[in-house]
Amino acid sequence: MADVRIESDSLGKVEVPSDKLWGAQTQRALNLFAIGRDRMPPEMIEAYAVLKKACALANNEAGKLRDGTTKLIVDACNEILEGQHDAMFPLPVWISGSGTQFNMNVNEVIANRCSQMTGHDLGSKQPVHPNDHVNQSQSTNDNFPSAMYMAAAIGVTRKLIPAAKQFAASLASHANNWQTIVKIGRTHMQDATPLTLGQEFSGYAGLIDQNVTRLETALADVYALPLGGTAVGTGINTHPDFDKDAVGHIAQLTGLPFTTADNKFTVQGSHDALVQLSGCLKTLAGSLYKIACDIRLLACGPRAGLGELILPANEPGSSIMPGKVNPTQCEALTMVAMQAMANDQAVTLGGSGGILEMNTYKPLMIHNIMQSIRTLSDAMNSFREHLLDGLNADNERIRELLNRSLMLVTALNPAIGYENAAKIALHAHRSGSTLKEAALELELVTEEEFDRIVVPEKMVEPHR
């Protein structure tokens, strides 16, 4: 058995592994909540380290925390932010719905590291106490949701939006390069009138641009933190300016426009800002699913499908069929998109679970939100790097399918009317002839008229 030390909390003594910085409450949680393999999102470690640092600075400025104590807490937080103590945060997602054990995990690690830095025994709570000093002017009920909002905002701004913008830029590049490639459009999975491949891809780029705008709009509410509300939103055990001072430090430390929430009761009793953000993640997932499926469909083949797009041949696609190349990046992105859509359902259910002054589904919510942010970002980067940037058009195949389409007859509508144009299309389809041959056989237009009117390149934009 590993060496242990004895730590205590308000319920008594607990054995803690001697080489760990966590304390009694963290160890109790490990013993009581051995549920699954999902750990608390690592982004919450960074968010909490910033938050605890900011609170220590605010308490110091108010004269509530001595300079030496403040410096120790700040130094310990800086080490956490550098990733030095990641292994000291072992708790699973599935703990108290308030996240109390994780807050205390952070408090205990910081306090014990302060003890270590000053030559005191681990667990001595000297010279820094996890509750009295590290958690001063706070409650889990206001600092855990604040850390959730921070983690989500940091993840969206630093990881998700940049990935989405790069994804959109790659789509836009194709849209620009392929503006002159005229192809057949499709609606209801059937032939429709022509458009350019560039126009088609401009639609995809526009989808992602719209999603970026939605995310940026949703962040406005996420930036409003409940920190300073303490237990139920009243701010008990804080000084009057603590919320503004602490959140001001958070904004400075992160470079993001965090503010103190105008109504702490609103943002502690429920977390609609995160539900809204999750909805934006779901919408982005839906857009990515559509784009990946479209590209997979347009690239299907290479000889027995549409085959208009040529995917990069990244890897062998089959263990039995030689030479097969599969749309694996499309499959990975669509699976991630489905998971993000499912995650949103969990966030929505968790967000509805606020009872009176507190929501007790916080870990569930932030677990799913951060998984969506992380995987959507990674999947977009992977798809862009390994598929989108190397995607090519098969011009010969595109021209072949365009010239075979019966829907080019739509251009004749203004000249001969819908009914006569339909007769040409049906005759061509039944007889196996071309549109031109069918039109001339039916004597509905002259050859000169057909050649002048039925020009695919002229059918991709309005004309007088």
CSV table of C-alpha atoms in Angstrom, one decimal:
chain,number,residue,atom,x,y,z
A,1,MET,CA,0.0,0.0,0.0
A,2,ALA,CA,1.3,3.5,-0.9
A,3,ASP,CA,2.4,5.7,1.9
A,4,VAL,CA,-0.4,7.9,3.3
A,5,ARG,CA,-0.7,10.9,5.5
A,6,ILE,CA,-3.7,11.9,7.6
A,7,GLU,CA,-5.7,15.0,6.6
A,8,SER,CA,-8.9,16.2,8.2
A,9,ASP,CA,-12.0,18.2,7.3
A,10,SER,CA,-15.1,19.0,9.2
A,11,LEU,CA,-16.2,15.4,9.2
A,12,GLY,CA,-13.0,14.0,10.6
A,13,LYS,CA,-9.8,12.3,9.4
A,14,VAL,CA,-9.0,10.8,6.0
A,15,GLU,CA,-6.0,8.9,4.6
A,16,VAL,CA,-4.5,10.7,1.6
A,17,PRO,CA,-1.6,9.4,-0.5
A,18,SER,CA,1.5,11.1,0.8
A,19,ASP,CA,2.7,12.2,-2.6
A,20,LYS,CA,-0.5,14.0,-3.6
A,21,LEU,CA,-1.3,17.7,-3.2
A,22,TRP,CA,-5.1,17.2,-2.7
A,23,GLY,CA,-6.6,16.9,0.7
A,24,ALA,CA,-9.3,15.3,2.7
A,25,GLN,CA,-12.4,16.5,0.8
A,26,THR,CA,-10.9,15.5,-2.5
A,27,GLN,CA,-10.0,12.0,-1.2
A,28,ARG,CA,-13.5,11.6,0.2
A,29,ALA,CA,-14.9,12.4,-3.3
A,30,LEU,CA,-12.5,9.9,-4.9
A,31,ASN,CA,-13.8,7.2,-2.5
A,32,LEU,CA,-17.5,8.1,-2.8
A,33,PHE,CA,-17.7,8.8,-6.6
A,34,ALA,CA,-15.8,6.1,-8.4
A,35,ILE,CA,-18.1,6.6,-11.4
A,36,GLY,CA,-17.0,6.1,-15.0
A,37,ARG,CA,-13.8,7.3,-16.6
A,38,ASP,CA,-14.8,10.9,-17.5
A,39,ARG,CA,-12.7,13.4,-15.6
A,40,MET,CA,-13.7,17.0,-15.0
A,41,PRO,CA,-12.8,18.9,-18.2
A,42,PRO,CA,-9.1,20.0,-18.0
A,43,GLU,CA,-10.2,23.5,-19.2
A,44,MET,CA,-11.8,23.9,-15.7
A,45,ILE,CA,-8.4,23.6,-14.1
A,46,GLU,CA,-7.2,26.6,-16.0
A,47,ALA,CA,-10.4,28.5,-15.4
A,48,TYR,CA,-10.3,27.9,-11.7
A,49,ALA,CA,-6.6,28.8,-11.4
A,50,VAL,CA,-7.3,32.1,-13.1
A,51,LEU,CA,-10.3,32.6,-10.8
A,52,LYS,CA,-8.5,31.8,-7.6
A,53,LYS,CA,-5.7,34.1,-8.5
A,54,ALA,CA,-8.1,36.9,-9.3
A,55,CYS,CA,-10.0,36.4,-6.1
A,56,ALA,CA,-6.7,36.5,-4.1
A,57,LEU,CA,-5.7,39.8,-5.7
A,58,ALA,CA,-9.2,41.3,-5.1
A,59,ASN,CA,-9.2,40.3,-1.5
A,60,ASN,CA,-5.7,41.7,-1.0
A,61,GLU,CA,-6.7,45.0,-2.5
A,62,ALA,CA,-9.6,45.2,-0.1
A,63,GLY,CA,-7.3,44.4,2.9
A,64,LYS,CA,-8.8,41.0,3.5
A,65,LEU,CA,-5.7,39.0,2.6
A,66,ARG,CA,-2.1,39.7,3.6
A,67,ASP,CA,0.5,40.3,0.9
A,68,GLY,CA,2.4,37.2,1.8
A,69,THR,CA,-0.6,34.9,1.7
A,70,THR,CA,-1.7,36.5,-1.6
A,71,LYS,CA,1.7,36.0,-3.2
A,72,LEU,CA,1.7,32.3,-2.2
A,73,ILE,CA,-1.7,31.7,-3.7
A,74,VAL,CA,-0.8,33.6,-6.9
A,75,ASP,CA,2.4,31.6,-7.2
A,76,ALA,CA,0.6,28.3,-6.8
A,77,CYS,CA,-2.0,29.4,-9.3
A,78,ASN,CA,0.7,30.3,-11.8
A,79,GLU,CA,2.2,26.8,-11.4
A,80,ILE,CA,-1.2,25.3,-12.1
A,81,LEU,CA,-1.6,27.5,-15.2
A,82,GLU,CA,1.8,26.3,-16.4
A,83,GLY,CA,0.5,22.7,-16.2
A,84,GLN,CA,2.8,21.6,-13.4
A,85,HIS,CA,0.0,20.0,-11.3
A,86,ASP,CA,-2.5,18.6,-13.7
A,87,ALA,CA,-2.3,15.1,-12.1
A,88,MET,CA,-3.5,16.6,-8.8
A,89,PHE,CA,-7.1,17.0,-10.2
A,90,PRO,CA,-8.3,13.5,-10.5
A,91,LEU,CA,-12.1,13.9,-9.8
A,92,PRO,CA,-14.7,12.5,-12.2
A,93,VAL,CA,-17.5,14.5,-13.8
A,94,TRP,CA,-20.0,12.6,-11.8
A,95,ILE,CA,-19.8,14.3,-8.4
A,96,SER,CA,-22.1,16.7,-6.6
A,97,GLY,CA,-24.2,18.7,-9.0
A,98,SER,CA,-22.8,21.9,-7.6
A,99,GLY,CA,-19.2,20.9,-8.2
A,100,THR,CA,-18.3,21.5,-4.6
A,101,GLN,CA,-15.7,18.7,-4.5
A,102,PHE,CA,-13.9,20.1,-7.5
A,103,ASN,CA,-13.8,23.5,-6.0
A,104,MET,CA,-12.3,22.0,-2.8
A,105,ASN,CA,-9.9,20.0,-4.9
A,106,VAL,CA,-8.5,23.3,-6.3
A,107,ASN,CA,-8.5,24.9,-2.9
A,108,GLU,CA,-6.7,22.0,-1.3
A,109,VAL,CA,-4.1,21.7,-4.0
A,110,ILE,CA,-3.3,25.4,-3.8
A,111,ALA,CA,-3.2,25.4,0.0
A,112,ASN,CA,-1.0,22.3,0.1
A,113,ARG,CA,1.3,23.7,-2.5
A,114,CYS,CA,1.7,26.8,-0.4
A,115,SER,CA,2.5,24.6,2.6
A,116,GLN,CA,5.1,22.8,0.5
A,117,MET,CA,6.6,26.1,-0.7
A,118,THR,CA,7.0,27.4,2.9
A,119,GLY,CA,8.4,24.2,4.4
A,120,HIS,CA,5.2,23.2,6.2
A,121,ASP,CA,3.7,19.7,6.2
A,122,LEU,CA,1.1,18.8,3.6
A,123,GLY,CA,-2.3,18.9,5.3
A,124,SER,CA,-1.2,21.4,7.9
A,125,LYS,CA,-3.2,24.2,6.3
A,126,GLN,CA,-0.3,26.5,7.2
A,127,PRO,CA,0.2,29.2,6.2
A,128,VAL,CA,-2.7,29.1,3.8
A,129,HIS,CA,-6.0,27.5,4.6
A,130,PRO,CA,-8.1,26.1,1.7
A,131,ASN,CA,-11.4,27.6,2.9
A,132,ASP,CA,-10.4,30.7,4.8
A,133,HIS,CA,-7.8,31.9,2.3
A,134,VAL,CA,-8.1,30.2,-1.1
A,135,ASN,CA,-11.9,30.2,-1.0
A,136,GLN,CA,-12.2,33.6,0.7
A,137,SER,CA,-15.2,35.7,-0.5
A,138,GLN,CA,-16.5,32.7,-2.6
A,139,SER,CA,-18.9,29.8,-2.6
A,140,THR,CA,-18.9,26.9,-5.0
A,141,ASN,CA,-22.3,28.2,-6.0
A,142,ASP,CA,-20.8,31.3,-7.6
A,143,ASN,CA,-17.3,30.2,-8.4
A,144,PHE,CA,-18.1,26.9,-10.2
A,145,PRO,CA,-20.5,28.5,-12.6
A,146,SER,CA,-18.1,31.4,-13.1
A,147,ALA,CA,-15.3,28.8,-14.0
A,148,MET,CA,-17.8,27.1,-16.3
A,149,TYR,CA,-18.5,30.3,-18.2
A,150,MET,CA,-14.8,31.1,-18.3
A,151,ALA,CA,-13.8,27.7,-19.6
A,152,ALA,CA,-16.5,27.8,-22.3
A,153,ALA,CA,-15.7,31.3,-23.4
A,154,ILE,CA,-12.0,30.6,-23.5
A,155,GLY,CA,-12.5,27.4,-25.5
A,156,VAL,CA,-14.8,29.1,-28.0
A,157,THR,CA,-12.6,32.2,-28.5
A,158,ARG,CA,-9.2,30.5,-28.5
A,159,LYS,CA,-10.1,27.1,-30.2
A,160,LEU,CA,-13.5,26.8,-31.8
A,161,ILE,CA,-13.9,30.2,-33.6
A,162,PRO,CA,-10.4,30.1,-35.0
A,163,ALA,CA,-10.9,26.6,-36.3
A,164,ALA,CA,-14.3,27.6,-37.8
A,165,LYS,CA,-12.8,30.7,-39.5
A,166,GLN,CA,-10.0,28.6,-41.0
A,167,PHE,CA,-12.6,26.1,-42.2
A,168,ALA,CA,-14.7,28.8,-43.8
A,169,ALA,CA,-11.6,30.3,-45.4
A,170,SER,CA,-10.7,27.0,-47.1
A,171,LEU,CA,-14.3,26.7,-48.4
A,172,ALA,CA,-14.2,30.2,-49.6
A,173,SER,CA,-10.9,29.6,-51.4
A,174,HIS,CA,-12.5,26.7,-53.3
A,175,ALA,CA,-15.6,28.9,-54.0
A,176,ASN,CA,-13.3,31.5,-55.5
A,177,ASN,CA,-11.2,29.1,-57.6
A,178,TRP,CA,-14.2,27.2,-58.9
A,179,GLN,CA,-16.5,30.1,-60.0
A,180,THR,CA,-16.2,29.1,-63.7
A,181,ILE,CA,-16.9,25.4,-63.3
A,182,VAL,CA,-20.5,25.0,-64.3
A,183,LYS,CA,-22.2,21.8,-63.0
A,184,ILE,CA,-25.6,20.4,-62.6
A,185,GLY,CA,-27.5,21.4,-59.5
A,186,ARG,CA,-29.6,18.9,-57.5
A,187,THR,CA,-32.8,19.3,-55.5
A,188,HIS,CA,-34.7,16.4,-53.9
A,189,MET,CA,-31.6,14.3,-55.0
A,190,GLN,CA,-32.7,14.8,-58.6
A,191,ASP,CA,-31.2,16.8,-61.4
A,192,ALA,CA,-32.0,20.6,-61.2
A,193,THR,CA,-30.7,23.7,-63.1
A,194,PRO,CA,-27.0,24.5,-63.3
A,195,LEU,CA,-24.9,26.4,-60.9
A,196,THR,CA,-21.1,26.7,-60.6
A,197,LEU,CA,-19.1,24.6,-58.2
A,198,GLY,CA,-17.9,27.9,-56.7
A,199,GLN,CA,-21.5,29.0,-56.0
A,200,GLU,CA,-22.1,25.6,-54.3
A,201,PHE,CA,-19.1,26.0,-52.1
A,202,SER,CA,-19.8,29.7,-51.3
A,203,GLY,CA,-23.0,28.4,-49.7
A,204,TYR,CA,-20.9,26.1,-47.4
A,205,ALA,CA,-18.6,29.0,-46.5
A,206,GLY,CA,-21.6,31.2,-45.7
A,207,LEU,CA,-23.0,28.5,-43.4
A,208,ILE,CA,-19.8,28.5,-41.3
A,209,ASP,CA,-19.6,32.3,-41.3
A,210,GLN,CA,-23.2,32.5,-40.0
A,211,ASN,CA,-22.3,30.1,-37.2
A,212,VAL,CA,-19.3,32.2,-36.2
A,213,THR,CA,-21.5,35.2,-35.9
A,214,ARG,CA,-24.0,33.2,-33.8
A,215,LEU,CA,-21.2,32.1,-31.5
A,216,GLU,CA,-19.8,35.6,-31.0
A,217,THR,CA,-23.3,36.8,-30.2
A,218,ALA,CA,-23.9,34.1,-27.7
A,219,LEU,CA,-20.6,34.8,-25.9
A,220,ALA,CA,-22.0,38.2,-24.7
A,221,ASP,CA,-24.1,36.5,-22.1
A,222,VAL,CA,-21.4,34.0,-21.2
A,223,TYR,CA,-19.0,36.8,-20.3
A,224,ALA,CA,-21.3,37.9,-17.4
A,225,LEU,CA,-20.0,36.0,-14.4
A,226,PRO,CA,-21.9,35.3,-11.1
A,227,LEU,CA,-18.7,35.6,-9.1
A,228,GLY,CA,-19.5,37.6,-5.9
A,229,GLY,CA,-22.9,36.1,-5.4
A,230,THR,CA,-21.5,33.5,-3.0
A,231,ALA,CA,-24.1,31.0,-1.6
A,232,VAL,CA,-27.4,32.2,-3.0
A,233,GLY,CA,-26.6,35.4,-4.9
A,234,THR,CA,-26.7,37.9,-2.1
A,235,GLY,CA,-22.9,38.3,-1.8
A,236,ILE,CA,-22.7,37.3,1.9
A,237,ASN,CA,-19.2,37.3,3.2
A,238,THR,CA,-17.8,39.5,0.5
A,239,HIS,CA,-16.8,43.2,0.5
A,240,PRO,CA,-18.9,45.5,-1.6
A,241,ASP,CA,-16.5,45.8,-4.6
A,242,PHE,CA,-15.3,42.2,-4.6
A,243,ASP,CA,-17.3,41.1,-7.6
A,244,LYS,CA,-16.1,43.9,-9.8
A,245,ASP,CA,-12.5,43.8,-8.6
A,246,ALA,CA,-12.2,40.0,-9.0
A,247,VAL,CA,-13.9,39.9,-12.4
A,248,GLY,CA,-11.8,42.8,-13.5
A,249,HIS,CA,-8.7,40.8,-12.8
A,250,ILE,CA,-10.2,37.8,-14.6
A,251,ALA,CA,-10.8,40.0,-17.7
A,252,GLN,CA,-7.2,41.3,-17.5
A,253,LEU,CA,-5.7,37.8,-17.0
A,254,THR,CA,-7.6,36.2,-19.9
A,255,GLY,CA,-7.8,39.1,-22.3
A,256,LEU,CA,-11.5,38.5,-22.6
A,257,PRO,CA,-14.3,41.0,-21.7
A,258,PHE,CA,-15.7,39.3,-18.6
A,259,THR,CA,-18.0,41.4,-16.5
A,260,THR,CA,-19.9,40.9,-13.3
A,261,ALA,CA,-23.5,39.8,-13.8
A,262,ASP,CA,-26.0,42.5,-13.1
A,263,ASN,CA,-28.3,39.9,-11.4
A,264,LYS,CA,-26.5,37.2,-9.5
A,265,PHE,CA,-29.8,35.4,-8.7
A,266,THR,CA,-30.4,34.9,-12.4
A,267,VAL,CA,-27.1,33.4,-13.3
A,268,GLN,CA,-26.8,31.2,-10.2
A,269,GLY,CA,-30.3,29.9,-10.2
A,270,SER,CA,-30.0,28.9,-13.9
A,271,HIS,CA,-27.4,28.8,-16.6
A,272,ASP,CA,-29.3,29.8,-19.7
A,273,ALA,CA,-26.3,31.4,-21.2
A,274,LEU,CA,-24.6,28.0,-21.5
A,275,VAL,CA,-27.7,26.4,-22.8
A,276,GLN,CA,-27.8,29.1,-25.5
A,277,LEU,CA,-24.2,28.6,-26.3
A,278,SER,CA,-24.7,24.8,-26.5
A,279,GLY,CA,-27.5,25.5,-29.0
A,280,CYS,CA,-25.0,27.4,-31.1
A,281,LEU,CA,-22.7,24.4,-30.9
A,282,LYS,CA,-25.5,22.2,-32.1
A,283,THR,CA,-26.3,24.5,-35.0
A,284,LEU,CA,-22.6,24.5,-36.0
A,285,ALA,CA,-22.6,20.7,-35.8
A,286,GLY,CA,-25.7,20.5,-38.1
A,287,SER,CA,-24.0,22.8,-40.6
A,288,LEU,CA,-20.8,20.7,-40.5
A,289,TYR,CA,-22.8,17.5,-40.9
A,290,LYS,CA,-24.5,18.9,-44.0
A,291,ILE,CA,-21.2,20.0,-45.6
A,292,ALA,CA,-19.4,16.7,-44.9
A,293,CYS,CA,-22.4,14.7,-46.2
A,294,ASP,CA,-22.6,16.8,-49.4
A,295,ILE,CA,-18.9,16.5,-50.1
A,296,ARG,CA,-19.1,12.7,-49.4
A,297,LEU,CA,-22.0,12.4,-51.9
A,298,LEU,CA,-20.4,14.6,-54.6
A,299,ALA,CA,-17.2,12.5,-54.3
A,300,CYS,CA,-18.9,9.1,-54.3
A,301,GLY,CA,-17.5,6.7,-56.8
A,302,PRO,CA,-15.0,7.1,-58.3
A,303,ARG,CA,-16.7,5.4,-61.3
A,304,ALA,CA,-20.1,4.2,-60.2
A,305,GLY,CA,-21.2,7.3,-58.3
A,306,LEU,CA,-21.3,11.1,-58.9
A,307,GLY,CA,-17.6,11.5,-58.8
A,308,GLU,CA,-17.6,15.3,-59.3
A,309,LEU,CA,-15.1,15.8,-56.5
A,310,ILE,CA,-11.8,14.0,-55.9
A,311,LEU,CA,-10.8,13.3,-52.3
A,312,PRO,CA,-7.2,13.2,-51.2
A,313,ALA,CA,-6.0,9.6,-51.1
A,314,ASN,CA,-4.8,9.6,-47.5
A,315,GLU,CA,-5.0,6.0,-46.6
A,316,PRO,CA,-6.1,2.5,-47.8
A,317,GLY,CA,-9.8,2.3,-47.4
A,318,SER,CA,-10.4,-1.4,-47.1
A,319,SER,CA,-8.7,-4.5,-45.6
A,320,ILE,CA,-10.0,-6.7,-48.5
A,321,MET,CA,-10.6,-4.4,-51.5
A,322,PRO,CA,-7.3,-3.1,-53.0
A,323,GLY,CA,-7.1,0.5,-54.1
A,324,LYS,CA,-10.2,1.6,-52.3
A,325,VAL,CA,-10.2,5.1,-50.9
A,326,ASN,CA,-12.9,6.0,-48.4
A,327,PRO,CA,-14.2,9.4,-47.2
A,328,THR,CA,-12.9,8.8,-43.7
A,329,GLN,CA,-12.6,12.5,-42.8
A,330,CYS,CA,-16.2,13.0,-43.7
A,331,GLU,CA,-17.2,10.1,-41.5
A,332,ALA,CA,-15.1,11.4,-38.5
A,333,LEU,CA,-16.6,14.9,-38.9
A,334,THR,CA,-20.2,13.6,-39.1
A,335,MET,CA,-19.7,11.4,-36.0
A,336,VAL,CA,-18.4,14.3,-34.1
A,337,ALA,CA,-21.3,16.4,-35.3
A,338,MET,CA,-23.8,13.8,-34.1
A,339,GLN,CA,-22.1,13.6,-30.7
A,340,ALA,CA,-22.3,17.4,-30.4
A,341,MET,CA,-26.0,17.4,-31.2
A,342,ALA,CA,-26.5,14.7,-28.5
A,343,ASN,CA,-24.4,16.7,-26.1
A,344,ASP,CA,-26.7,19.7,-26.5
A,345,GLN,CA,-29.7,17.5,-25.4
A,346,ALA,CA,-27.8,16.7,-22.1
A,347,VAL,CA,-27.0,20.4,-21.7
A,348,THR,CA,-30.6,21.4,-22.3
A,349,LEU,CA,-31.8,18.9,-19.7
A,350,GLY,CA,-29.1,20.0,-17.2
A,351,GLY,CA,-29.9,23.6,-17.7
A,352,SER,CA,-33.6,23.0,-16.9
A,353,GLY,CA,-32.6,21.5,-13.6
A,354,GLY,CA,-32.1,24.7,-11.7
A,355,ILE,CA,-34.2,24.5,-8.4
A,356,LEU,CA,-34.7,27.7,-6.4
A,357,GLU,CA,-31.3,29.4,-5.9
A,358,MET,CA,-29.0,26.8,-7.6
A,359,ASN,CA,-28.7,24.5,-10.5
A,360,THR,CA,-27.3,21.0,-9.5
A,361,TYR,CA,-26.3,19.7,-12.9
A,362,LYS,CA,-23.3,21.9,-13.5
A,363,PRO,CA,-20.7,19.2,-14.0
A,364,LEU,CA,-23.0,17.5,-16.6
A,365,MET,CA,-23.4,20.7,-18.5
A,366,ILE,CA,-19.7,21.8,-18.6
A,367,HIS,CA,-18.6,18.2,-19.5
A,368,ASN,CA,-20.8,18.1,-22.5
A,369,ILE,CA,-20.1,21.7,-23.6
A,370,MET,CA,-16.3,21.3,-23.4
A,371,GLN,CA,-16.4,18.0,-25.2
A,372,SER,CA,-18.4,19.6,-28.0
A,373,ILE,CA,-16.0,22.6,-28.2
A,374,ARG,CA,-13.0,20.4,-28.2
A,375,THR,CA,-14.1,17.8,-30.7
A,376,LEU,CA,-15.8,20.2,-33.1
A,377,SER,CA,-12.6,22.3,-33.2
A,378,ASP,CA,-10.3,19.2,-33.7
A,379,ALA,CA,-12.6,17.7,-36.3
A,380,MET,CA,-12.8,20.9,-38.3
A,381,ASN,CA,-9.0,21.2,-38.2
A,382,SER,CA,-8.6,17.6,-39.3
A,383,PHE,CA,-11.1,17.8,-42.0
A,384,ARG,CA,-9.6,21.0,-43.4
A,385,GLU,CA,-6.0,19.8,-43.2
A,386,HIS,CA,-6.5,16.2,-44.5
A,387,LEU,CA,-9.5,16.7,-46.9
A,388,LEU,CA,-10.7,20.2,-47.7
A,389,ASP,CA,-7.4,21.8,-48.5
A,390,GLY,CA,-6.5,19.0,-50.9
A,391,LEU,CA,-10.0,18.6,-52.5
A,392,ASN,CA,-10.1,18.7,-56.3
A,393,ALA,CA,-12.8,19.0,-58.9
A,394,ASP,CA,-13.2,16.4,-61.7
A,395,ASN,CA,-13.9,18.8,-64.6
A,396,GLU,CA,-14.5,16.1,-67.2
A,397,ARG,CA,-17.0,14.2,-65.0
A,398,ILE,CA,-18.8,17.5,-64.1
A,399,ARG,CA,-19.1,18.4,-67.8
A,400,GLU,CA,-20.4,14.9,-68.7
A,401,LEU,CA,-23.1,15.0,-66.1
A,402,LEU,CA,-24.1,18.6,-67.0
A,403,ASN,CA,-24.5,17.8,-70.6
A,404,ARG,CA,-26.6,14.7,-69.9
A,405,SER,CA,-29.0,16.5,-67.6
A,406,LEU,CA,-32.6,17.0,-68.8
A,407,MET,CA,-33.1,20.0,-66.6
A,408,LEU,CA,-31.2,22.3,-68.9
A,409,VAL,CA,-34.6,22.4,-70.7
A,410,THR,CA,-35.7,24.9,-68.0
A,411,ALA,CA,-33.9,27.6,-70.0
A,412,LEU,CA,-36.6,27.1,-72.7
A,413,ASN,CA,-39.5,28.0,-70.4
A,414,PRO,CA,-39.6,31.7,-71.2
A,415,ALA,CA,-39.5,31.0,-75.0
A,416,ILE,CA,-41.9,28.1,-75.4
A,417,GLY,CA,-43.6,27.7,-72.0
A,418,TYR,CA,-43.5,25.2,-69.2
A,419,GLU,CA,-45.7,22.6,-70.9
A,420,ASN,CA,-43.8,22.4,-74.2
A,421,ALA,CA,-40.5,22.4,-72.3
A,422,ALA,CA,-41.8,19.4,-70.3
A,423,LYS,CA,-42.7,17.6,-73.5
A,424,ILE,CA,-39.1,17.9,-74.7
A,425,ALA,CA,-37.7,16.6,-71.4
A,426,LEU,CA,-40.0,13.6,-71.3
A,427,HIS,CA,-39.5,12.8,-75.0
A,428,ALA,CA,-35.7,12.9,-74.5
A,429,HIS,CA,-35.9,10.7,-71.4
A,430,ARG,CA,-38.2,8.1,-73.0
A,431,SER,CA,-36.4,7.9,-76.3
A,432,GLY,CA,-32.8,8.2,-74.9
A,433,SER,CA,-32.1,11.1,-77.1
A,434,THR,CA,-30.5,14.4,-76.2
A,435,LEU,CA,-32.6,17.5,-75.4
A,436,LYS,CA,-31.6,19.1,-78.6
A,437,GLU,CA,-32.6,16.1,-80.6
A,438,ALA,CA,-35.9,15.8,-78.8
A,439,ALA,CA,-36.7,19.6,-79.3
A,440,LEU,CA,-36.0,19.4,-83.0
A,441,GLU,CA,-38.0,16.2,-83.4
A,442,LEU,CA,-41.0,17.8,-81.7
A,443,GLU,CA,-40.4,21.0,-83.8
A,444,LEU,CA,-40.9,23.2,-80.8
A,445,VAL,CA,-37.7,25.3,-81.4
A,446,THR,CA,-35.3,25.7,-84.3
A,447,GLU,CA,-31.7,24.5,-84.0
A,448,GLU,CA,-30.5,28.2,-83.8
A,449,GLU,CA,-33.0,29.0,-81.1
A,450,PHE,CA,-31.9,25.9,-79.0
A,451,ASP,CA,-28.2,26.7,-79.3
A,452,ARG,CA,-28.8,30.4,-78.4
A,453,ILE,CA,-31.0,29.7,-75.4
A,454,VAL,CA,-29.8,26.4,-73.8
A,455,VAL,CA,-26.3,27.5,-72.7
A,456,PRO,CA,-25.5,26.2,-69.2
A,457,GLU,CA,-23.0,29.0,-68.6
A,458,LYS,CA,-25.8,31.6,-68.9
A,459,MET,CA,-28.1,29.7,-66.5
A,460,VAL,CA,-26.1,30.4,-63.3
A,461,GLU,CA,-27.3,33.9,-62.8
A,462,PRO,CA,-30.3,36.2,-63.7
A,463,HIS,CA,-30.6,37.4,-67.3
A,464,ARG,CA,-33.0,39.9,-68.9
